[in-house]
Short mmCIF file of C-alpha atoms and ligand atoms in Angstrom, two decimals:
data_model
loop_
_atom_site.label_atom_id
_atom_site.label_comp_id
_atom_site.label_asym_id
_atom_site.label_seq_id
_atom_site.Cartn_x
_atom_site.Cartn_y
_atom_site.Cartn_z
CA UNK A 1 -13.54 -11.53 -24.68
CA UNK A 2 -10.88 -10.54 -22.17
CA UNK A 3 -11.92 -9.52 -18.70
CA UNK A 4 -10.99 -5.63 -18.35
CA UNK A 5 -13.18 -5.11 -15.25
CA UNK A 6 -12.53 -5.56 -11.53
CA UNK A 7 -14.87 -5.23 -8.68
CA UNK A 8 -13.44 -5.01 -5.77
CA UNK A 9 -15.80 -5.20 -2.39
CA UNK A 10 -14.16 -3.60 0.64
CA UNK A 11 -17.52 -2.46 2.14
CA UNK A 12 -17.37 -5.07 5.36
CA UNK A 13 -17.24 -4.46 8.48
CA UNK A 14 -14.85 -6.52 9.13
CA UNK A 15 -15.17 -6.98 12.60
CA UNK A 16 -13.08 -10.09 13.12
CA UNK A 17 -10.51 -7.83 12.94
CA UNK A 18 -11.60 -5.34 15.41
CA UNK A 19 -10.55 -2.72 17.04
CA UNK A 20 -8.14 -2.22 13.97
CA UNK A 21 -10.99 -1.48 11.63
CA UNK A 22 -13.02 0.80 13.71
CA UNK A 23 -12.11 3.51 11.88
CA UNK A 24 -10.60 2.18 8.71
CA UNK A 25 -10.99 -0.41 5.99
CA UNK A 26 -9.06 -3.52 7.04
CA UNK A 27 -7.95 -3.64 3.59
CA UNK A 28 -5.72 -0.72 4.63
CA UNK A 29 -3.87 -3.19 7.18
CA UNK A 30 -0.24 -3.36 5.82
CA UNK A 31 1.69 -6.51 5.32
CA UNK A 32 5.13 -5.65 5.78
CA UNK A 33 4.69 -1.84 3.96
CA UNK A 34 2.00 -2.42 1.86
CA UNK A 35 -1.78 -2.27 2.01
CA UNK A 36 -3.51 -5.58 1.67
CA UNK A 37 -5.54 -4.07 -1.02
CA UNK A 38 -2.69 -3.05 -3.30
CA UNK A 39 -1.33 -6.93 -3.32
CA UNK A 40 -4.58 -7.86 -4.85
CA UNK A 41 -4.87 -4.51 -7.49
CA UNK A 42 -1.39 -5.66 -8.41
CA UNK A 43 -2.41 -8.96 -8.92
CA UNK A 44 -5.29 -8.05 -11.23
CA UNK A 45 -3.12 -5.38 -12.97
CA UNK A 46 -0.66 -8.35 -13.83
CA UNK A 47 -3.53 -10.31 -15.11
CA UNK A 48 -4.61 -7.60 -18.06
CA UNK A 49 -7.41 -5.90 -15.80
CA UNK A 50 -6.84 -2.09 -16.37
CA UNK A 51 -10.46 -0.77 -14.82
CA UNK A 52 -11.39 -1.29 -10.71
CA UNK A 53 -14.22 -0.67 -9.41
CA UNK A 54 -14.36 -0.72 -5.32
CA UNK A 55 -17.64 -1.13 -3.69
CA UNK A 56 -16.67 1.26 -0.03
CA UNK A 57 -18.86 1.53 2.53
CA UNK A 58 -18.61 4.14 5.46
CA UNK A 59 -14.64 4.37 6.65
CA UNK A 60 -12.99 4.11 3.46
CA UNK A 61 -11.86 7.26 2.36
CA UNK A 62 -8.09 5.87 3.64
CA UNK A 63 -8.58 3.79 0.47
CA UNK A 64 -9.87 6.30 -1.82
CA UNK A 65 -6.73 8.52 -0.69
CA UNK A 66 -4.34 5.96 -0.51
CA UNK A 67 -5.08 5.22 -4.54
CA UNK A 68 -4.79 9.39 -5.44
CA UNK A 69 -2.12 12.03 -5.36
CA UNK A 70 -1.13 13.31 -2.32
CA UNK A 71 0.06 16.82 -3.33
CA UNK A 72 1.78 17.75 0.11
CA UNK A 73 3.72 14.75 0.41
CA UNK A 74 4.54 14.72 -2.73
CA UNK A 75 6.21 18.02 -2.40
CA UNK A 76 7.65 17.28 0.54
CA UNK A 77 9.52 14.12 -0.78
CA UNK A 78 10.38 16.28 -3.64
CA UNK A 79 11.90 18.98 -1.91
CA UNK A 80 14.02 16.31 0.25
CA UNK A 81 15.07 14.54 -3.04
CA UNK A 82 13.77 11.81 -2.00
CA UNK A 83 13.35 10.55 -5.57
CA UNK A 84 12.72 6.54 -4.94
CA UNK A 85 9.87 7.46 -2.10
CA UNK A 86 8.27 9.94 -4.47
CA UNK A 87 8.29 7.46 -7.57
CA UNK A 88 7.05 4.90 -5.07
CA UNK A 89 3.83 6.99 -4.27
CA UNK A 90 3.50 8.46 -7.66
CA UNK A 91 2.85 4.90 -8.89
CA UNK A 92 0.50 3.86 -6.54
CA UNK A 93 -1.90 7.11 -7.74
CA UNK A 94 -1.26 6.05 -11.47
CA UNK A 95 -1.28 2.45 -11.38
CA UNK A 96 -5.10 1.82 -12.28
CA UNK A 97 -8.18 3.39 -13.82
CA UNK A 98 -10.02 3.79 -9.79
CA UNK A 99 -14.02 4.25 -9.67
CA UNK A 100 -16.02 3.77 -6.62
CA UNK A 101 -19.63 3.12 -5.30
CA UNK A 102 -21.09 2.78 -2.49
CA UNK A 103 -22.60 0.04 -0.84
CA UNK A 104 -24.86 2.01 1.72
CA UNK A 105 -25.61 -0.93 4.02
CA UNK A 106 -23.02 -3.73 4.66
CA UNK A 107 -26.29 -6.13 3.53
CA UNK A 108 -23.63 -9.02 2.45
CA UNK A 109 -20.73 -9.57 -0.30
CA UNK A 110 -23.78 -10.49 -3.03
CA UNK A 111 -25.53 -6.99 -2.05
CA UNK A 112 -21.88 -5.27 -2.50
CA UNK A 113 -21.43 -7.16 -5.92
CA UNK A 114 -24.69 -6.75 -6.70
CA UNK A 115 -23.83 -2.55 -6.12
CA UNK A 116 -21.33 -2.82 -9.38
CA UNK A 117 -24.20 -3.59 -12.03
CA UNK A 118 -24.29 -0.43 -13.89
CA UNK A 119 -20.70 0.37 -14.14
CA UNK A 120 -20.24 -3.67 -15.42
CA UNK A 121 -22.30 -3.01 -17.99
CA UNK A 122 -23.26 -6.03 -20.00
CA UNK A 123 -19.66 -7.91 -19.99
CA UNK A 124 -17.99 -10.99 -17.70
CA UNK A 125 -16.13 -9.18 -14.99
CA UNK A 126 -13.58 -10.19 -12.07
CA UNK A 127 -14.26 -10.07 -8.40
CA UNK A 128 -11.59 -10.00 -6.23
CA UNK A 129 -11.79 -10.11 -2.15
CA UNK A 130 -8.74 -8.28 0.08
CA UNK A 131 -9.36 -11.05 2.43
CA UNK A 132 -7.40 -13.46 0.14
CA UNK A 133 -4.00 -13.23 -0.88
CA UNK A 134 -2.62 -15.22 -3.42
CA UNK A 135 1.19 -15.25 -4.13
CA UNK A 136 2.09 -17.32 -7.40
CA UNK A 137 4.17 -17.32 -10.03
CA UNK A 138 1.40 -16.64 -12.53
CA UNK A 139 -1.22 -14.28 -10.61
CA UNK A 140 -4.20 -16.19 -9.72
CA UNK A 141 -6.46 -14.47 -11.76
CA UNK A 142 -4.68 -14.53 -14.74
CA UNK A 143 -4.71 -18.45 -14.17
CA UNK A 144 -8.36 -18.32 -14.13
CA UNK A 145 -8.58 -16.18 -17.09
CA UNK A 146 -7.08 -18.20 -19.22
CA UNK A 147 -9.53 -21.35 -18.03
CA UNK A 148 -12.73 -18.59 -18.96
CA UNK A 149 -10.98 -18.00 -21.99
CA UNK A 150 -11.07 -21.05 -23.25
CA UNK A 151 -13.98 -22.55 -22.01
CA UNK A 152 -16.20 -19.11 -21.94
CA UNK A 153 -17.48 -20.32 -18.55
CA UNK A 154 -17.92 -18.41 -15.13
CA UNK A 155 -14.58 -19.59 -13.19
CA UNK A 156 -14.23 -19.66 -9.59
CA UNK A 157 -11.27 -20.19 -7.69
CA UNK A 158 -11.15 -23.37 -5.10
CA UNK A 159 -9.15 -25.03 -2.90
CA UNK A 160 -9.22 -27.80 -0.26
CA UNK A 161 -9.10 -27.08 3.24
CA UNK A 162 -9.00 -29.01 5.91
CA UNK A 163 -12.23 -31.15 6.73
CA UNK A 164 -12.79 -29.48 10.33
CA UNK A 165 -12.82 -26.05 8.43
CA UNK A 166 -15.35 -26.53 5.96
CA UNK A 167 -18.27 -24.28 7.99
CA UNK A 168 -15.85 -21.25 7.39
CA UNK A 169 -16.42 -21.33 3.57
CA UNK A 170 -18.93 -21.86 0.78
CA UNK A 171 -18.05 -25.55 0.24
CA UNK A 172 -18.82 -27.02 -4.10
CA UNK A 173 -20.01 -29.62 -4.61
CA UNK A 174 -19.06 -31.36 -8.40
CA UNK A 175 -16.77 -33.26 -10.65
CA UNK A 176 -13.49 -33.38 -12.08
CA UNK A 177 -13.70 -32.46 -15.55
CA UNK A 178 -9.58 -31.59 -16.61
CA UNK A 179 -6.75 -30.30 -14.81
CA UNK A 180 -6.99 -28.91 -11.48
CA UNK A 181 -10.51 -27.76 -13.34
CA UNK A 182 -13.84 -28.99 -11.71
CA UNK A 183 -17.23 -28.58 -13.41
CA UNK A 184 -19.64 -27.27 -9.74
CA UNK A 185 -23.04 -29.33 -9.47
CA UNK A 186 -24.10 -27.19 -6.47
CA UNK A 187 -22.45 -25.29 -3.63
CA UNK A 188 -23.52 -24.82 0.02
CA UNK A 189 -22.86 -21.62 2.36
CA UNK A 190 -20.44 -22.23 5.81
CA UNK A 191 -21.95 -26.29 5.82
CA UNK A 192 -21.40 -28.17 9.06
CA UNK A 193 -18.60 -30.19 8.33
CA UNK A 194 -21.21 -33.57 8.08
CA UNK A 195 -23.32 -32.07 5.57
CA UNK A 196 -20.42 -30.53 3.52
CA UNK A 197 -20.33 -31.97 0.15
CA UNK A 198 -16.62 -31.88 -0.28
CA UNK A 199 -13.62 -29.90 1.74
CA UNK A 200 -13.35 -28.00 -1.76
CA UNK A 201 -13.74 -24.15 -0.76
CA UNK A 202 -14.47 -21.32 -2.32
CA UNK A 203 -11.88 -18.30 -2.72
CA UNK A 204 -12.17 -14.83 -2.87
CA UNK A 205 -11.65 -14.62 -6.66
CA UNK A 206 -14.40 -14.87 -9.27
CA UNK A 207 -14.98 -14.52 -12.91
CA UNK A 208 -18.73 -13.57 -13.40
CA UNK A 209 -21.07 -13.32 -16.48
CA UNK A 210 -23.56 -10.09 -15.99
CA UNK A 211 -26.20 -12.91 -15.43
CA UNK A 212 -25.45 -12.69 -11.85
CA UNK A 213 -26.93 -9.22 -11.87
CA UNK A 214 -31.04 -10.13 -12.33
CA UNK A 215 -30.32 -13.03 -9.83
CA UNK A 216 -28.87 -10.59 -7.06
CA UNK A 217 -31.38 -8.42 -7.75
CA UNK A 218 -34.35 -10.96 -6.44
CA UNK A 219 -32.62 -13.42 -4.15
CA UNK A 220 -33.78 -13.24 -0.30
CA UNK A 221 -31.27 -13.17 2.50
CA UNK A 222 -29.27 -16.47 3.37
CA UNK A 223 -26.79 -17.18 6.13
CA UNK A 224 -26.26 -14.73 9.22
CA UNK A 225 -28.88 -12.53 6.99
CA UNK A 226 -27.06 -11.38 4.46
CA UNK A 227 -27.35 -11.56 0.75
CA UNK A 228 -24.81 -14.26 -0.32
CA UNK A 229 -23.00 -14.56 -3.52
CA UNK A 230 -22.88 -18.12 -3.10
CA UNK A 231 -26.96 -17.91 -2.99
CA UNK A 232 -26.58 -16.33 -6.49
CA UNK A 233 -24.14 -19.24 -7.63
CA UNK A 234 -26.13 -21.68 -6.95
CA UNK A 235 -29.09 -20.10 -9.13
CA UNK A 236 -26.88 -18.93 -12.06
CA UNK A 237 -25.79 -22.63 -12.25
CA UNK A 238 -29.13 -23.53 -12.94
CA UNK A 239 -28.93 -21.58 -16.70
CA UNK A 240 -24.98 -22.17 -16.90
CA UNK A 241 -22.14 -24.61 -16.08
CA UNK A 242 -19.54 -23.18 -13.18
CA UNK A 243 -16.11 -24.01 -13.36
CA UNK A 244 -14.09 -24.62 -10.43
CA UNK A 245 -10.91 -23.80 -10.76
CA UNK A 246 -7.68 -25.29 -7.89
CA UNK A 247 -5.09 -22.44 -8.38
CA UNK A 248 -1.79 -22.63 -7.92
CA UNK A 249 -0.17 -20.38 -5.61
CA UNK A 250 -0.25 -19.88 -1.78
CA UNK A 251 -3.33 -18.51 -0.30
CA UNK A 252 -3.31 -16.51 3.07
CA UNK A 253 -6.62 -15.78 4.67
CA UNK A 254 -5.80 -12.48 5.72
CA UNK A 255 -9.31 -11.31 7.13
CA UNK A 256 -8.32 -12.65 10.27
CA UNK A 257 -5.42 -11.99 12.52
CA UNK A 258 -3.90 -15.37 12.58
CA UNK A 259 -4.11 -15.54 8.84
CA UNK A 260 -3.01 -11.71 8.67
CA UNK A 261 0.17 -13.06 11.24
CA UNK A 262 1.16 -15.72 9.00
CA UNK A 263 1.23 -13.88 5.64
CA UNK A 264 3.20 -10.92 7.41
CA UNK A 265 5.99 -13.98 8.13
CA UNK A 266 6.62 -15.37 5.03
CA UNK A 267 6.14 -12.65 3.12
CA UNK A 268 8.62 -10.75 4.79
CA UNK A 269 11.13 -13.70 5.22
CA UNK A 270 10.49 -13.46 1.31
CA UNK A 271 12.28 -10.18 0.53
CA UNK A 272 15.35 -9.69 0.11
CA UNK A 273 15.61 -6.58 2.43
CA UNK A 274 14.60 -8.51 5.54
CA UNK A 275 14.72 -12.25 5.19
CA UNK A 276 18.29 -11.83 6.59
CA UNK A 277 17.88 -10.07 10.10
CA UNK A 278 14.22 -10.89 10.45
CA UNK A 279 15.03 -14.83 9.20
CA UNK A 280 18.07 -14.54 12.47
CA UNK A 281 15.62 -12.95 14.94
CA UNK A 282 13.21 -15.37 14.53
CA UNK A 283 15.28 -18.56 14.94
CA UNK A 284 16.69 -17.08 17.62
CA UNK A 285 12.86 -16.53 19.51
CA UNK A 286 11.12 -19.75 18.81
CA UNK A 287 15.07 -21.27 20.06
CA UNK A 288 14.93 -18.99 23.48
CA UNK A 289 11.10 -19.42 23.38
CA UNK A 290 11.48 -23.21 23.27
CA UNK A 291 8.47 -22.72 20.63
CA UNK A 292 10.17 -25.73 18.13
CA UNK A 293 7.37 -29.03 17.62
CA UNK A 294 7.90 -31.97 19.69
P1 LIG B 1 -16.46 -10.94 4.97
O1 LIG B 1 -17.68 -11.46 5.59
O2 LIG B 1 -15.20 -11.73 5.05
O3 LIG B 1 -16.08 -9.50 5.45
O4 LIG B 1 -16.80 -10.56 3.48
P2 LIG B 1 -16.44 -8.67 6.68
O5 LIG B 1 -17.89 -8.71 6.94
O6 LIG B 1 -15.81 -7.34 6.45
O7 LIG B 1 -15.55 -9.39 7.78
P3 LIG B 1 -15.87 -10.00 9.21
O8 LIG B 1 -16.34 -11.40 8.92
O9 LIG B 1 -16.89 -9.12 9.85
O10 LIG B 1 -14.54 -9.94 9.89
C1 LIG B 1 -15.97 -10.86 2.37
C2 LIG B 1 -15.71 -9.64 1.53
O11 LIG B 1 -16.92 -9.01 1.16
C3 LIG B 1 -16.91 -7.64 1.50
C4 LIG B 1 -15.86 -7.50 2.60
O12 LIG B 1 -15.32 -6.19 2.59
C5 LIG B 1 -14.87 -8.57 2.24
O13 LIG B 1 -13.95 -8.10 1.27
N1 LIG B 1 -18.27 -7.27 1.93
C6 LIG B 1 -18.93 -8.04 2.82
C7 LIG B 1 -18.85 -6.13 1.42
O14 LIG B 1 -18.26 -5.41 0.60
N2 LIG B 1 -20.11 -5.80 1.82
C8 LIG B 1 -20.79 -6.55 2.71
O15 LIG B 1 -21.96 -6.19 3.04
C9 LIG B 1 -20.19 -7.69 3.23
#
């Protein structure tokens, strides 16, 4: 069966990203002009999934407006003839199928997926985090898709890291079983890098079987407190293989402000509209900033 559902937690706190998000989602940050959030709903729109749900917590009615019409500024822009602007914000507030919940405690990403059950239903759905952004030719999650597809398997999306950056991830543990495919034998929450079973890490994009549900439902709070998915993974692989999937595509942890720095960069030296002026400004800083590598 295709997956038609996306759940979509924005319900941190994220405070590694404070004082931005005091008052809004960080998911609202823009890279470039756009909201992180609408990279990875047009990532999963590519990808066939025509139903979100997002899992808010307190501080996120930005999000809820940014995804709906905006009747004065719509008229406004309309009354300018400012036709390309108005399209442009027209879309956004038609692009998907929107529902929200709420996740009234920020009690950890399994609690917030865990918060989706009944509007999952009883089919395999897709979570996606707005901490990871994945720019590829074929979107991400349509890559994994097509490995569920044809395996009908939970898929999770991996990638290796660097070995002294393991205890910022849930790290798998398993082996090779096809193309950039891995079949997980266990997986271990934010491991000290000499107990990490591998410097494979886990993404922020998941293809889940409703299984995960009952699991959530029961399981006691792991690292820093919180209910972790990666908890749950570890018990639904004891009733079901996990795939691990290595995607291709490049990844930007944008959660954090270096991560948030370096997607801003490239993806703006990626458009056609600035690459030019922004590409000449910035040779010329790191040249009068003496910033080149030995
Ligand atoms: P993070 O741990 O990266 O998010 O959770 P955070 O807590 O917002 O960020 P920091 O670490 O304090 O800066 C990964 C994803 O899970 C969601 C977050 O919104 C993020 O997309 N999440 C996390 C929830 O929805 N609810 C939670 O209780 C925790």
């Amino acid at each position: 069966m295709p997956i038609k559902k996306a759940v979509l937690p924005v319900a941190g706190l994220g405070t590694r990203f404070l004082p931005a998000t005091k008052a809004q989602p960080k998911e609202m940050l823009p890279i470039v002009d756009k909201p992180t959030i609408q990279y990875v709903v047009e990532e999963a729109i590519k990808s066939g999934v025509d139903d979100f749900l997002f899992v808010t917590g307190k501080d996120k009615r930005a999000l809820e407006d940014y995804f709906d019409h905006s009747g004065e500024l719509e008229r406004h822009l309309s009354e300018k003839g400012k036709t390309e602007l108005l399209e442009l914000v027209q879309t956004i507030a038609s692009m998907c199928q929107v529902h929200y919940v709420r996740q009234k405690k920020p009690l950890g990403l399994g609690h917030a997926v865990y918060c989706a059950r009944q509007h999952v239903g009883n089919e395999y759905f897709a979570v996606l985090l707005g901490d990871d952004l994945v720019i590829s030719e074929v979107p991400c999650l349509r890559q994994m898709m097509d490995v569920h597809e044809a395996t009908g398997k939970p898929v999770i999306a991996i990638r290796r890291v660097p070995h002294q950056n393991v205890s910022s991830y849930g790290i798998i543990a398993g082996k090779p079983v096809g193309d950039r495919t891995w079949e997980i034998t266990d997986l271990v929450e934010k491991p000290k890098p000499e107990d990490a079973p591998s410097d494979l890490a886990v993404i922020g994009r998941y293809i889940l079987p409703p299984d995960i549900f009952p699991i959530l439902e029961n399981l006691p709070p792991g690292v820093g407190g919180e209910i972790q998915l990666t908890d749950a993974l570890r018990e639904l692989l004891k009733k079901t293989p996990i795939i691990g999937y290595e995607f291709e595509g490049i990844r930007y942890d944008v959660g954090d402000p270096k991560g948030f720095l370096v997607a801003t960069v490239e993806i703006a030296l990626s458009r056609d509209d600035l690459k030019g002026d922004f590409g000449k400004y910035l040779g010329r800083l790191v040249r009068e900033r003496g910033l080149l590598p030995e």
